mmCIF file of C-alpha atoms in Angstrom:
data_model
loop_
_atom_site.group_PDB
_atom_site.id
_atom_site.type_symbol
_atom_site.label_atom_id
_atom_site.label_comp_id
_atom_site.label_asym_id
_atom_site.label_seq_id
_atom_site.Cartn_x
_atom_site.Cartn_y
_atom_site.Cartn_z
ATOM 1 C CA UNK A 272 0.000 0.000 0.000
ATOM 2 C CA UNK A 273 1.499 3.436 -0.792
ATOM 3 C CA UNK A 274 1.218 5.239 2.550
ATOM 4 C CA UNK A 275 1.908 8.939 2.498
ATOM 5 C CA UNK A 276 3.008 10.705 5.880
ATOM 6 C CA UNK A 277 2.910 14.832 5.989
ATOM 7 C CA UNK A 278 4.748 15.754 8.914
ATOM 8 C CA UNK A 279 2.999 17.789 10.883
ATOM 9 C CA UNK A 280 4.984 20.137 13.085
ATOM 10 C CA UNK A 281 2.741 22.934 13.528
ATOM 11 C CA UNK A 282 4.417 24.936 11.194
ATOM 12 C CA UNK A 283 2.947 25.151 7.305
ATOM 13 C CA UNK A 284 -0.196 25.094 4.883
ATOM 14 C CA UNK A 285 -1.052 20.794 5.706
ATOM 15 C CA UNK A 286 -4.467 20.815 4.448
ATOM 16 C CA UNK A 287 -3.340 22.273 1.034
ATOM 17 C CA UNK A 288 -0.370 19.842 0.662
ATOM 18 C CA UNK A 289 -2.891 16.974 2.340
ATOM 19 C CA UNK A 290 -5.378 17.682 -0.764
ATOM 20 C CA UNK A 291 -3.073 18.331 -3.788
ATOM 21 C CA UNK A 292 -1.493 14.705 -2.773
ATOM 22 C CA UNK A 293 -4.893 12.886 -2.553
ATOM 23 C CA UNK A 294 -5.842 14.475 -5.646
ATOM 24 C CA UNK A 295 -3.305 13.383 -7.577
ATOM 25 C CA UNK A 296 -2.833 9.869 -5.696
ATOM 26 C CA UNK A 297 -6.546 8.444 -5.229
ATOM 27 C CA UNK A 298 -5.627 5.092 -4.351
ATOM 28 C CA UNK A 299 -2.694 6.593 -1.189
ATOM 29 C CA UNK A 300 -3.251 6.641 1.916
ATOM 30 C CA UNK A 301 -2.324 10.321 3.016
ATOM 31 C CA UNK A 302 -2.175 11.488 6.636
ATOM 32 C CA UNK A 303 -0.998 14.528 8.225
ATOM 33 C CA UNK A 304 0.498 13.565 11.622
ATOM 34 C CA UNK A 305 3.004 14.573 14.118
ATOM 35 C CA UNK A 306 3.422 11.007 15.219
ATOM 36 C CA UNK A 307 6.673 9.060 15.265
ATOM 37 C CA UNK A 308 5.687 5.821 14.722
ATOM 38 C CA UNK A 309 3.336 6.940 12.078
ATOM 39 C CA UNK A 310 6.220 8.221 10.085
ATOM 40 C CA UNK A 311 8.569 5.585 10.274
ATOM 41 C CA UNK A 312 5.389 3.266 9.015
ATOM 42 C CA UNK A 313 5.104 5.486 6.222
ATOM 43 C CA UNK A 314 6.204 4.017 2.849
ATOM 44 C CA UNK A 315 6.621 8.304 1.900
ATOM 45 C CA UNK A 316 7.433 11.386 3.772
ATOM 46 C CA UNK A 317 6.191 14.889 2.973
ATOM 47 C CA UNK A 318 7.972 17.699 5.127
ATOM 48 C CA UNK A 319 6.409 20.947 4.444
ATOM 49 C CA UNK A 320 6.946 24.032 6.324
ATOM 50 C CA UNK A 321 6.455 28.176 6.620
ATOM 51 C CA UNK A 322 7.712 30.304 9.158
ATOM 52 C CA UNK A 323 11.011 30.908 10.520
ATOM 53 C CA UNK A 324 13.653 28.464 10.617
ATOM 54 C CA UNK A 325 14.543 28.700 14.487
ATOM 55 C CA UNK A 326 11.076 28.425 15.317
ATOM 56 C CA UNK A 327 10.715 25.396 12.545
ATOM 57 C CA UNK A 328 14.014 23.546 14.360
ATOM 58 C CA UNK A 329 12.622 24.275 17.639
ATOM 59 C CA UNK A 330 9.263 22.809 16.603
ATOM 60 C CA UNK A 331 10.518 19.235 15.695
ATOM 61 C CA UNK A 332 12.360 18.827 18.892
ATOM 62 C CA UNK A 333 9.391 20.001 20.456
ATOM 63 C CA UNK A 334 7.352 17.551 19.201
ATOM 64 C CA UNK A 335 9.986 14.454 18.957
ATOM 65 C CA UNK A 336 10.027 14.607 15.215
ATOM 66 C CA UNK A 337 13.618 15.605 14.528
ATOM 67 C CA UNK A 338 14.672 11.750 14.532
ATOM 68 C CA UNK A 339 11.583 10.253 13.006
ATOM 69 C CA UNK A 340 12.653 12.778 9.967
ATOM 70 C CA UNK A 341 16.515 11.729 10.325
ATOM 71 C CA UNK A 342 15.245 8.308 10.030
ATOM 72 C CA UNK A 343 12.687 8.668 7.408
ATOM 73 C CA UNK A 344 15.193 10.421 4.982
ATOM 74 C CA UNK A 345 17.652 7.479 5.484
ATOM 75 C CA UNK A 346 15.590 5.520 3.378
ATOM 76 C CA UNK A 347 12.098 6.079 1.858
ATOM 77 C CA UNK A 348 11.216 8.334 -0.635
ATOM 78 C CA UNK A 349 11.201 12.368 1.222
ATOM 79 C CA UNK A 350 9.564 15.280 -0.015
ATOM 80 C CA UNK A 351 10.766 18.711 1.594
ATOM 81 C CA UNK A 352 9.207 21.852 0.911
ATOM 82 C CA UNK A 353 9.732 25.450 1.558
ATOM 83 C CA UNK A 354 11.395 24.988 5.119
ATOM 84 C CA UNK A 355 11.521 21.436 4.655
ATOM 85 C CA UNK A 356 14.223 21.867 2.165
ATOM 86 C CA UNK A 357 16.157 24.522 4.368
ATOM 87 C CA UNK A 358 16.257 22.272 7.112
ATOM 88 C CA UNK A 359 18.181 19.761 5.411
ATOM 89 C CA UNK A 360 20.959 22.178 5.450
ATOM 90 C CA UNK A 361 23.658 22.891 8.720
ATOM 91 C CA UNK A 362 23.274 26.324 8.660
ATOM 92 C CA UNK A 363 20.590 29.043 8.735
ATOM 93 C CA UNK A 364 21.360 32.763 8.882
ATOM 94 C CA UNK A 365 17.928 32.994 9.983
ATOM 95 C CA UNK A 366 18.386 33.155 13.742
ATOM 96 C CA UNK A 367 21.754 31.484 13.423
ATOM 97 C CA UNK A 368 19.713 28.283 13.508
ATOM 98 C CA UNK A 369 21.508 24.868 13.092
ATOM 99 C CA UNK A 370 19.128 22.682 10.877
ATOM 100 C CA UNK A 371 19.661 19.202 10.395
ATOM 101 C CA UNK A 372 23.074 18.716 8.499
ATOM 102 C CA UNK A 373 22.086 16.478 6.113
ATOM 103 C CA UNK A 374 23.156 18.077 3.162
ATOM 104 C CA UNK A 375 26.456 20.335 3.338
ATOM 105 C CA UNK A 376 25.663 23.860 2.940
ATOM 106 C CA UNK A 377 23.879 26.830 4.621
ATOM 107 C CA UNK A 378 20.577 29.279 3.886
ATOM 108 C CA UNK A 379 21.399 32.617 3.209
ATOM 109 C CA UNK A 380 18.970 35.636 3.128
ATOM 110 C CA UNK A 381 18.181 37.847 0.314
ATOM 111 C CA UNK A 382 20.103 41.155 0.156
ATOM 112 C CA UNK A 383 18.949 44.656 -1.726
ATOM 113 C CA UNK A 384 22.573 44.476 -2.838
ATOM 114 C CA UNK A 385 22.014 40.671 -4.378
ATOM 115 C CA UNK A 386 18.644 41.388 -5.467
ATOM 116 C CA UNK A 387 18.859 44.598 -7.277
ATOM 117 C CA UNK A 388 18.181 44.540 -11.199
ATOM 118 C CA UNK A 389 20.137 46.268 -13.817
ATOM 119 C CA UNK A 390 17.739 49.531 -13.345
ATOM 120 C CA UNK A 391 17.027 51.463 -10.413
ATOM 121 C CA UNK A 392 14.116 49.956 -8.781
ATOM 122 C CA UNK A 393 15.177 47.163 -6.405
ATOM 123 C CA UNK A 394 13.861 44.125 -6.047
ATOM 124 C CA UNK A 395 11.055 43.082 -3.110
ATOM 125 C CA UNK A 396 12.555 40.513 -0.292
ATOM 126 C CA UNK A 397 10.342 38.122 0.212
ATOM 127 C CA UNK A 398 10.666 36.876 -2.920
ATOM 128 C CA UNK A 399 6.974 36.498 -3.573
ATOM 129 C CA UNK A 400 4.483 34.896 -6.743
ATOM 130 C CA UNK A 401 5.572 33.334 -9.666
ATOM 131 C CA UNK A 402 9.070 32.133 -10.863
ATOM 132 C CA UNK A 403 10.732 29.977 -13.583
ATOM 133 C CA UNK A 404 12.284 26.972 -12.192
ATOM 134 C CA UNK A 405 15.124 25.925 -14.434
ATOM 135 C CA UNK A 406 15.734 22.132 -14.499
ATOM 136 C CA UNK A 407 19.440 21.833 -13.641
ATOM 137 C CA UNK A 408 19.705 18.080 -13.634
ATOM 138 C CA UNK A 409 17.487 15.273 -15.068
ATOM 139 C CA UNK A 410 15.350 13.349 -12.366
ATOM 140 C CA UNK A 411 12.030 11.553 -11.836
ATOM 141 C CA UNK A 412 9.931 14.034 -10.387
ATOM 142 C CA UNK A 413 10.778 16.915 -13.378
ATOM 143 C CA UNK A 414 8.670 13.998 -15.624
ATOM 144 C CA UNK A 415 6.196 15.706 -17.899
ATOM 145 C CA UNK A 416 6.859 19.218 -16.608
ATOM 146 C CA UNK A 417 8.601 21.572 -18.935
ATOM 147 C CA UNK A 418 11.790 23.157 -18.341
ATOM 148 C CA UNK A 419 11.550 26.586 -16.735
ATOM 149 C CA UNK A 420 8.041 26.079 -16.157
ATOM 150 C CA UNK A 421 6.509 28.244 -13.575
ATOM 151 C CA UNK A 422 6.413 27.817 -10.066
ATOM 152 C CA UNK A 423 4.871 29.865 -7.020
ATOM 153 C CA UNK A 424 7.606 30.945 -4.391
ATOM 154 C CA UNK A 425 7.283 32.696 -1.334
ATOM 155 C CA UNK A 426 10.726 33.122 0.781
ATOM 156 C CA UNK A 427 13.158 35.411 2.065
ATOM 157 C CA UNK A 428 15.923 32.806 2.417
ATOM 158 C CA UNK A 429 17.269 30.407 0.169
ATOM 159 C CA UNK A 430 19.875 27.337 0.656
ATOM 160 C CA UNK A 431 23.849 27.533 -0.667
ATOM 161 C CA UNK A 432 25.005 23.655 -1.847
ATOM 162 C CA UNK A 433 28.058 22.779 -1.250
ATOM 163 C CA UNK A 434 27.606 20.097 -3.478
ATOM 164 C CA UNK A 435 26.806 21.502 -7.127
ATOM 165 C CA UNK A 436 25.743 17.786 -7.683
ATOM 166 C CA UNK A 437 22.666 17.593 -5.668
ATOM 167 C CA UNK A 438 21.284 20.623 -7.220
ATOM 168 C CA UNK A 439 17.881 19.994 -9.265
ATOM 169 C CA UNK A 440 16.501 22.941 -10.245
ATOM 170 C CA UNK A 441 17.552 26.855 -10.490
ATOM 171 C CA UNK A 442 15.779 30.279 -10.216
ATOM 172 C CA UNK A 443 16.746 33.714 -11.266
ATOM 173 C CA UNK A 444 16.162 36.515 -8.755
ATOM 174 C CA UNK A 445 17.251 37.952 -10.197
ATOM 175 C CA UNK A 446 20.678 36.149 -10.284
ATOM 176 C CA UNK A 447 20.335 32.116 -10.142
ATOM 177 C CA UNK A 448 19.796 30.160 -6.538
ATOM 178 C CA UNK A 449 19.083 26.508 -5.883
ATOM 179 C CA UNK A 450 15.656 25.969 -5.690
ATOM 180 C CA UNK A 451 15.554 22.344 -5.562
ATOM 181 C CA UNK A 452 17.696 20.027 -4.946
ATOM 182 C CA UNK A 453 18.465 15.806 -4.949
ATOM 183 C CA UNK A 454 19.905 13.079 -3.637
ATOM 184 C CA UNK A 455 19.424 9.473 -3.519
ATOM 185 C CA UNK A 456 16.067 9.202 -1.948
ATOM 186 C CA UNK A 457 15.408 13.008 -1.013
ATOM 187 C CA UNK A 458 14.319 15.446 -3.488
ATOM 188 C CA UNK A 459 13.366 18.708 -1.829
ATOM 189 C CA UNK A 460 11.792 22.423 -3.229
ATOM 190 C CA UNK A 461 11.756 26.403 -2.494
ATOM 191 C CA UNK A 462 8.570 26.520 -3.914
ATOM 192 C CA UNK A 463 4.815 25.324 -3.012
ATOM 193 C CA UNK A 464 4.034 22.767 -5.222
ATOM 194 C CA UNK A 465 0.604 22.506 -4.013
ATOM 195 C CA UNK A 466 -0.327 26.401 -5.186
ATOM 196 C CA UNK A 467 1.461 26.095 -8.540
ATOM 197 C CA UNK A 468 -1.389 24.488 -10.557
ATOM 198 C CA UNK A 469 -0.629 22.095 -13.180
ATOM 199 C CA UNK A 470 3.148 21.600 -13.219
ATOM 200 C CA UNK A 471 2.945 21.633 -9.090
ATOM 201 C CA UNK A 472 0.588 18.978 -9.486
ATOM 202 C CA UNK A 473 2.334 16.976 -11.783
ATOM 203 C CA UNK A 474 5.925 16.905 -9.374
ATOM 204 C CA UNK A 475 3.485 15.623 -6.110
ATOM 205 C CA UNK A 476 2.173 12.984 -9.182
ATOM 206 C CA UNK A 477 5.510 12.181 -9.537
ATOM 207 C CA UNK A 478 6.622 11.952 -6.124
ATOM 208 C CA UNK A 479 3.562 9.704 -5.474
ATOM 209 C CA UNK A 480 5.021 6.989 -8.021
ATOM 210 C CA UNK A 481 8.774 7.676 -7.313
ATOM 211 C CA UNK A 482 10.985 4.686 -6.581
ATOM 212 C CA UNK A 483 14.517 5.749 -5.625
#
């Protein structure tokens, strides 16, 4: 049975994320819990997540989850989102927050001097609304969705790989950043697949049938 855990930390828009899945995955079983066990059952992980990253790190060891996601990414198929790719990271400059060190690297914020464009006018952190992702690097989930299709973002931070080979997907703002990433069984996003219509429907699709 494909059994789809979204971790629920108290922290992010579940019941959006919780329909878009059982939309495109009738037959899955798809609950939103902030139970342990549950996850580690779970043949799939969704970790979504809005807010600040101290609060979001301070949330999972609040509720016992930090380890159940540790675990969880070891092995099954794990979809972060929003915070639940920047927690992946060591590093936050948000709060000087230490996420889980998964993945070498660190979140950086967006600076007027790093976001101005070629005229005057500067441009608006958060980045906010609708943005080309460009694919960076072939992979399951990116089936049947055109390259720079459009995705919806809403962020003021964004991660820094170490690793150029985990990154997935790039977006300009108005200079390139990593905006999704991969690895083995982990394939995490910037943006909110779940309010970016078709193509965001199509990568949870994908996700759904993904076997690392």
């Amino acid at each position: 049975m494909n059994t789809i855990a979204i971790v629920d930390y108290g922290m992010g828009n579940l019941r959006s994320v919780s329909k878009a899945l059982e939309y495109v995955a009738p037959s899955a079983t798809v609950t939103v819990t902030s139970d342990p066990a549950i996850i580690r059952q779970a043949s799939r992980i969704v970790v979504p997540g809005q807010g600040a990253m101290p609060h979001c790190m301070q949330a999972l060891a609040d509720h016992g989850l930090r380890q159940a996601i540790l675990d969880a990414a070891e092995n099954k198929p794990f979809l972060g989102i929003c915070l639940g790719l920047q927690m992946l990271f060591e590093v936050s400059e948000e709060g000087d927050a230490q996420g889980l060190g998964m993945l070498p690297g660190h979140v950086r914020k967006f600076r007027f001097d790093t976001t101005a464009d070629t005229g005057v006018q500067k441009l608006k952190v958060p980045h906010m609304g609708w943005n080309q992702v460009h694919q960076a690097a072939d992979h399951p989930l990116w089936h049947e969705i055109a390259d720079d299709a459009r995705f919806y973002f809403v962020h003021s931070y964004f991660v820094v790989a170490s690793e150029q080979e985990i990154i997935a997907g790039t977006t300009c703002y108005p200079t390139p950043f990593t905006c999704a990433i991969a690895k083995d069984n982990i394939f995490a996003v910037q943006f909110h697949p779940e309010k970016s219509n078709l193509a965001g429907l199509t990568l949870l699709r994908n996700f759904t049938q993904w076997m690392p």
